[in-house]
Structures are given as C-alpha cells and as structure tokens.
Amino acid sequence: MWGLDVHVSVRAGHPGTTPLLLLMGIGGNTGMWEPLRGLLGRDRTTIAFDVPGTGRSSPTAVPLPLPVVGRIATRVLDHVSVGRADLLGVSWGGLLAQQVALVSRARVRRSVLANTNFGVTSIPPTPSALRTLLSGRRYRDPASFAEALVQLGGGTATDDLRAHVEARFAHPPTRRGYLYQALASVTWTSLHALPLLRTPTLLLAGEHDQAIPLANARIMRRLIPGAELTVVPGGGHLMLFERAADLAPVITGFLDRDG
C-alpha cells in the first residue's frame, strides 16, 4: 500500500451486516481491541489495521498528516472489498474516524467516537495526563503503564483489560512512529468542520477521563448534527477496554439501528 507494509486484521461476519472499521488510539495495535472486539458480535465483520510505525506495520521516513492516514484507512476498506462501513474510533483513532467520515462520507454509515476530541483546538488534558501521553513508555514498561492507568483517569485493572494489556506489550510502537502520530494530532482540527459531519454519531465519554476532558464531548455533541452523547460514570480514558462487557452493548445497540 503506497510502498508501506500495513498490517490488516479481518474477522469475517455475516455478509448481510455492515462491516465495522476499528481505529485504535495513539501507539496502539490491532490486538489491543481485545476483548471488546470479540464482544461486538460474531455476525459483524470487523476490520482493524496498524497505523504505519505501530504494531506490525512498517515505519515511515517522514510524519504522515492525519488526512494521509485517513486515505490509508479507506485504502484498507478497498483492500478488503468493503464499500461502506461503520467506524469505531477511540482517542487518536477518534480523530481518524472524524477525518474519514468528513472526507469519505459515502463510505461511512455510522460512527462511534470514544474518549476523543476535535484535535489541536480541544480543551487540553490535565498536566499529568499530558506528560503520560507525550511518552510511549507505557507500551514497553509495565510500571509506566500502571502509573498511566491512574494519570489518564479511571485506573481500574479489570479482567477485561488483561488481553488489551498483553497485546500492548507484544507489539509496541516504534519511538518514531509514536512521535509521528503525536505530530499528526497537534497539526489537525475538526472544530470548523463538525457541523458538516452528517453521519449518525455516538459519542462515548468518561466522567473522569483526564486525557480527554468531558467538556470536549459536550462541545462535539452541540456541533455534530444529531449526535448522541453517553457519559460513563467513573469512566477514564481506557474505559472502552476496562469496561468492555458493559460498553459493547451500548456500541452494538447504536450500530444495529436502521439507516
């Protein structure tokens, strides 16, 4: 794909359902969708890929702007012969989901944006959460990850989180890949374009998310036409994986609606 080796993971479901494209947060890899991915339903085809410089995808020599990564996402859909998909983006992946939904509207049916914001113009993290986000050490050092659980809010080492953590350490991002993803997020905003986001959108936000303050989701709900907002009491930045069993039905309930 454009000279890049992009790792793509597909789990086939029923051909009559809309496939779901999974877009992971900064530094993440396809394996980190567990156990949530398995809870989204066996009938639903799920597609995930590692952004260049993360997981099992090759690194790039230069940073990729978010619009370019968005084009990679649509090329992934082309590669697996999917014309139209639903999107689930978490954190940095939520920015990517917005980019895809705004530029490739005909390719997107519904979007779920979890623990995300609208880019560089967003309300910033707390200072301690920002320090955590600027470092990729939590992908290599268990002690750093344990500290990150607290700094990013929520901070519950649940059974749901175990498979996510194992995948996190199995395929950490390159340092350059992590930096390039961070650069992509601080040179991009969707604030001006959110009123143009016409696909049905569900926002999932954590009450105690220190990385993406709840106020960001409230702003997005006002600006995205018809957007719905679900606030998870006590939820932190990793709530999608800490509380996978609780949040999977919320996601599938939204995606399974007609239209």
CSV table of C-alpha atoms in Angstrom, one decimal:
chain,number,residue,atom,x,y,z
A,1,MET,CA,0.0,0.0,0.0
A,2,TRP,CA,1.9,3.1,-1.3
A,3,GLY,CA,5.1,1.1,-0.6
A,4,LEU,CA,4.1,0.6,3.0
A,5,ASP,CA,3.6,-2.8,4.7
A,6,VAL,CA,0.3,-2.2,6.5
A,7,HIS,CA,-0.9,-5.0,8.8
A,8,VAL,CA,-4.6,-5.6,8.4
A,9,SER,CA,-6.8,-7.9,10.6
A,10,VAL,CA,-10.2,-9.0,9.4
A,11,ARG,CA,-12.7,-11.2,11.2
A,12,ALA,CA,-15.5,-12.2,8.8
A,13,GLY,CA,-19.1,-12.0,10.0
A,14,HIS,CA,-22.4,-12.3,8.3
A,15,PRO,CA,-22.4,-10.8,4.8
A,16,GLY,CA,-25.7,-9.0,5.4
A,17,THR,CA,-24.3,-6.8,8.2
A,18,THR,CA,-22.4,-3.6,7.8
A,19,PRO,CA,-18.6,-4.1,8.5
A,20,LEU,CA,-17.0,-2.2,11.3
A,21,LEU,CA,-13.7,-0.5,10.9
A,22,LEU,CA,-11.8,-0.2,14.2
A,23,LEU,CA,-9.4,2.7,14.7
A,24,MET,CA,-7.1,2.4,17.7
A,25,GLY,CA,-5.6,5.2,19.8
A,26,ILE,CA,-2.0,6.5,19.6
A,27,GLY,CA,0.7,3.8,19.6
A,28,GLY,CA,-1.9,1.0,19.6
A,29,ASN,CA,-2.1,-2.1,17.6
A,30,THR,CA,-4.9,-4.4,16.3
A,31,GLY,CA,-4.5,-6.9,19.2
A,32,MET,CA,-5.4,-4.2,21.7
A,33,TRP,CA,-9.1,-4.3,20.6
A,34,GLU,CA,-9.5,-7.5,22.7
A,35,PRO,CA,-11.7,-8.3,24.5
A,36,LEU,CA,-14.0,-5.6,23.1
A,37,ARG,CA,-13.7,-6.9,19.5
A,38,GLY,CA,-15.0,-10.3,20.5
A,39,LEU,CA,-17.9,-8.8,22.3
A,40,LEU,CA,-19.2,-6.8,19.3
A,41,GLY,CA,-20.9,-9.8,17.9
A,42,ARG,CA,-19.8,-12.8,15.7
A,43,ASP,CA,-22.2,-11.7,13.0
A,44,ARG,CA,-20.4,-8.4,12.4
A,45,THR,CA,-17.3,-8.3,10.3
A,46,THR,CA,-14.6,-6.3,12.0
A,47,ILE,CA,-11.6,-4.7,10.3
A,48,ALA,CA,-8.6,-3.3,12.1
A,49,PHE,CA,-5.1,-2.1,10.9
A,50,ASP,CA,-1.9,-0.9,12.4
A,51,VAL,CA,-1.0,2.7,11.5
A,52,PRO,CA,2.5,2.8,10.0
A,53,GLY,CA,5.0,2.9,12.8
A,54,THR,CA,2.8,0.9,15.1
A,55,GLY,CA,2.2,-2.8,15.7
A,56,ARG,CA,3.2,-4.9,12.7
A,57,SER,CA,3.1,-2.2,10.1
A,58,SER,CA,6.3,-0.7,8.6
A,59,PRO,CA,7.5,2.7,9.8
A,60,THR,CA,7.7,5.8,7.6
A,61,ALA,CA,10.6,8.1,6.9
A,62,VAL,CA,8.5,11.2,7.4
A,63,PRO,CA,5.4,12.1,9.5
A,64,LEU,CA,2.1,11.3,7.9
A,65,PRO,CA,-0.6,14.1,8.3
A,66,LEU,CA,-3.9,12.8,9.5
A,67,PRO,CA,-5.6,13.3,6.1
A,68,VAL,CA,-3.0,10.9,4.6
A,69,VAL,CA,-3.7,8.3,7.3
A,70,GLY,CA,-7.4,8.8,6.5
A,71,ARG,CA,-6.6,7.8,2.9
A,72,ILE,CA,-4.8,4.7,4.2
A,73,ALA,CA,-7.9,3.8,6.1
A,74,THR,CA,-10.1,4.0,3.0
A,75,ARG,CA,-7.5,2.0,1.1
A,76,VAL,CA,-7.8,-0.7,3.7
A,77,LEU,CA,-11.5,-0.8,3.0
A,78,ASP,CA,-10.7,-1.1,-0.7
A,79,HIS,CA,-8.2,-3.8,0.0
A,80,VAL,CA,-10.8,-6.0,1.8
A,81,SER,CA,-13.5,-5.1,-0.8
A,82,VAL,CA,-15.7,-3.1,1.6
A,83,GLY,CA,-17.6,-0.2,0.1
A,84,ARG,CA,-19.3,1.2,3.1
A,85,ALA,CA,-18.6,0.6,6.8
A,86,ASP,CA,-19.3,1.7,10.3
A,87,LEU,CA,-16.5,3.3,12.3
A,88,LEU,CA,-15.4,2.9,15.9
A,89,GLY,CA,-12.5,5.2,16.8
A,90,VAL,CA,-11.0,5.6,20.3
A,91,SER,CA,-8.8,8.6,21.3
A,92,TRP,CA,-6.4,9.3,18.4
A,93,GLY,CA,-8.5,6.8,16.4
A,94,GLY,CA,-11.5,9.0,17.0
A,95,LEU,CA,-9.7,11.9,15.2
A,96,LEU,CA,-9.0,9.5,12.4
A,97,ALA,CA,-12.7,8.4,12.3
A,98,GLN,CA,-13.7,12.0,12.0
A,99,GLN,CA,-11.3,12.6,9.1
A,100,VAL,CA,-12.7,9.6,7.3
A,101,ALA,CA,-16.3,10.5,7.9
A,102,LEU,CA,-15.8,14.0,6.8
A,103,VAL,CA,-13.8,13.3,3.6
A,104,SER,CA,-15.3,10.0,2.5
A,105,ARG,CA,-18.9,10.4,3.5
A,106,ALA,CA,-20.2,7.9,1.1
A,107,ARG,CA,-18.0,5.2,2.7
A,108,VAL,CA,-19.4,5.7,6.3
A,109,ARG,CA,-22.8,4.6,7.6
A,110,ARG,CA,-22.5,5.3,11.4
A,111,SER,CA,-19.7,6.5,13.7
A,112,VAL,CA,-18.9,5.8,17.3
A,113,LEU,CA,-16.3,8.2,18.7
A,114,ALA,CA,-15.0,7.2,22.1
A,115,ASN,CA,-12.7,9.2,24.5
A,116,THR,CA,-11.8,11.6,21.8
A,117,ASN,CA,-11.8,15.3,20.9
A,118,PHE,CA,-11.5,17.5,17.9
A,119,GLY,CA,-7.7,18.0,17.6
A,120,VAL,CA,-5.4,20.8,18.5
A,121,THR,CA,-8.1,23.3,19.3
A,122,SER,CA,-9.6,21.0,22.0
A,123,ILE,CA,-9.7,21.5,25.8
A,124,PRO,CA,-6.3,20.1,26.8
A,125,PRO,CA,-5.5,17.2,29.2
A,126,THR,CA,-4.5,17.7,32.8
A,127,PRO,CA,-0.7,18.3,33.1
A,128,SER,CA,-0.1,14.8,34.5
A,129,ALA,CA,-2.1,13.2,31.7
A,130,LEU,CA,-0.3,15.2,29.1
A,131,ARG,CA,3.1,14.1,30.4
A,132,THR,CA,1.8,10.5,30.1
A,133,LEU,CA,0.5,11.0,26.6
A,134,LEU,CA,3.8,12.5,25.4
A,135,SER,CA,5.7,9.4,26.3
A,136,GLY,CA,5.4,5.9,24.7
A,137,ARG,CA,7.0,4.2,27.8
A,138,ARG,CA,3.6,2.8,28.9
A,139,TYR,CA,3.8,0.5,25.8
A,140,ARG,CA,7.1,-1.0,27.0
A,141,ASP,CA,7.3,-0.8,30.8
A,142,PRO,CA,4.6,-2.4,33.0
A,143,ALA,CA,5.3,0.0,35.8
A,144,SER,CA,4.8,3.0,33.5
A,145,PHE,CA,1.5,1.5,32.3
A,146,ALA,CA,0.3,1.0,35.8
A,147,GLU,CA,1.1,4.7,36.5
A,148,ALA,CA,-0.7,5.7,33.3
A,149,LEU,CA,-3.8,4.0,34.4
A,150,VAL,CA,-4.0,6.4,37.3
A,151,GLN,CA,-2.9,9.5,35.4
A,152,LEU,CA,-5.3,9.0,32.5
A,153,GLY,CA,-8.3,8.6,34.8
A,154,GLY,CA,-10.4,5.6,35.7
A,155,GLY,CA,-7.4,3.4,36.6
A,156,THR,CA,-9.1,0.0,37.1
A,157,ALA,CA,-7.1,-3.1,36.3
A,158,THR,CA,-10.1,-5.2,35.4
A,159,ASP,CA,-10.2,-8.7,33.9
A,160,ASP,CA,-11.5,-7.1,30.7
A,161,LEU,CA,-8.2,-5.2,30.5
A,162,ARG,CA,-5.9,-8.2,30.6
A,163,ALA,CA,-6.0,-9.1,26.8
A,164,HIS,CA,-5.6,-5.5,25.9
A,165,VAL,CA,-2.5,-5.2,28.1
A,166,GLU,CA,-0.9,-8.3,26.7
A,167,ALA,CA,-1.3,-7.1,23.1
A,168,ARG,CA,0.0,-3.6,24.2
A,169,PHE,CA,3.4,-5.1,25.3
A,170,ALA,CA,3.6,-7.7,22.5
A,171,HIS,CA,3.8,-5.1,19.7
A,172,PRO,CA,4.8,-1.7,21.0
A,173,PRO,CA,5.1,1.2,18.5
A,174,THR,CA,8.5,2.5,17.4
A,175,ARG,CA,9.5,5.7,19.1
A,176,ARG,CA,9.5,7.5,15.8
A,177,GLY,CA,6.1,6.0,14.9
A,178,TYR,CA,4.6,7.2,18.2
A,179,LEU,CA,6.1,10.7,17.7
A,180,TYR,CA,4.7,10.9,14.2
A,181,GLN,CA,1.2,10.1,15.4
A,182,ALA,CA,1.5,12.8,18.1
A,183,LEU,CA,2.6,15.3,15.4
A,184,ALA,CA,-0.4,14.4,13.3
A,185,SER,CA,-2.8,15.1,16.1
A,186,VAL,CA,-1.3,18.5,17.0
A,187,THR,CA,-1.4,19.7,13.4
A,188,TRP,CA,-5.1,18.9,12.8
A,189,THR,CA,-8.5,20.0,14.0
A,190,SER,CA,-12.1,19.2,13.0
A,191,LEU,CA,-13.7,22.0,15.0
A,192,HIS,CA,-14.7,24.1,12.0
A,193,ALA,CA,-16.0,21.0,10.1
A,194,LEU,CA,-18.0,19.2,12.8
A,195,PRO,CA,-21.3,20.8,11.6
A,196,LEU,CA,-20.7,19.1,8.3
A,197,LEU,CA,-20.4,15.6,9.9
A,198,ARG,CA,-23.7,14.2,8.7
A,199,THR,CA,-23.3,10.5,9.6
A,200,PRO,CA,-25.2,9.4,12.7
A,201,THR,CA,-22.7,9.7,15.5
A,202,LEU,CA,-22.5,8.3,19.0
A,203,LEU,CA,-20.0,10.0,21.4
A,204,LEU,CA,-18.8,7.9,24.4
A,205,ALA,CA,-17.0,9.9,27.1
A,206,GLY,CA,-15.7,9.1,30.5
A,207,GLU,CA,-16.7,11.2,33.5
A,208,HIS,CA,-13.1,11.0,34.9
A,209,ASP,CA,-11.1,11.0,31.7
A,210,GLN,CA,-8.0,13.1,32.4
A,211,ALA,CA,-6.6,12.8,28.9
A,212,ILE,CA,-9.8,14.0,27.0
A,213,PRO,CA,-11.8,16.1,29.4
A,214,LEU,CA,-15.6,15.5,29.2
A,215,ALA,CA,-16.2,19.1,28.1
A,216,ASN,CA,-14.8,18.2,24.7
A,217,ALA,CA,-17.5,15.6,24.1
A,218,ARG,CA,-20.2,18.1,25.2
A,219,ILE,CA,-18.9,20.6,22.6
A,220,MET,CA,-18.9,17.9,19.9
A,221,ARG,CA,-22.4,16.9,20.7
A,222,ARG,CA,-23.5,20.5,20.1
A,223,LEU,CA,-21.7,20.9,16.8
A,224,ILE,CA,-22.3,17.5,15.2
A,225,PRO,CA,-25.9,17.4,13.8
A,226,GLY,CA,-28.0,14.8,15.7
A,227,ALA,CA,-25.0,13.5,17.7
A,228,GLU,CA,-25.8,11.4,20.8
A,229,LEU,CA,-23.6,11.5,23.9
A,230,THR,CA,-23.3,8.8,26.5
A,231,VAL,CA,-21.3,9.7,29.6
A,232,VAL,CA,-19.9,6.7,31.5
A,233,PRO,CA,-19.9,7.4,35.3
A,234,GLY,CA,-16.4,7.0,36.7
A,235,GLY,CA,-15.1,6.2,33.3
A,236,GLY,CA,-11.5,7.0,32.5
A,237,HIS,CA,-9.5,7.2,29.2
A,238,LEU,CA,-9.3,3.4,28.9
A,239,MET,CA,-12.9,2.7,29.8
A,240,LEU,CA,-13.6,1.1,26.5
A,241,PHE,CA,-11.3,-1.7,27.5
A,242,GLU,CA,-11.7,-1.6,31.3
A,243,ARG,CA,-15.5,-2.0,30.9
A,244,ALA,CA,-15.7,-3.8,27.6
A,245,ALA,CA,-18.5,-6.1,28.7
A,246,ASP,CA,-20.6,-3.1,29.7
A,247,LEU,CA,-19.9,-0.8,26.8
A,248,ALA,CA,-20.1,-3.4,23.9
A,249,PRO,CA,-23.9,-3.5,24.1
A,250,VAL,CA,-24.1,0.3,24.0
A,251,ILE,CA,-22.0,0.3,20.8
A,252,THR,CA,-23.8,-2.5,19.1
A,253,GLY,CA,-27.2,-1.1,20.1
A,254,PHE,CA,-26.3,2.1,18.2
A,255,LEU,CA,-24.8,0.3,15.2
A,256,ASP,CA,-27.7,-2.1,14.9
A,257,ARG,CA,-30.2,0.7,14.3
A,258,ASP,CA,-31.6,1.1,10.7
A,259,GLY,CA,-30.1,3.7,8.5
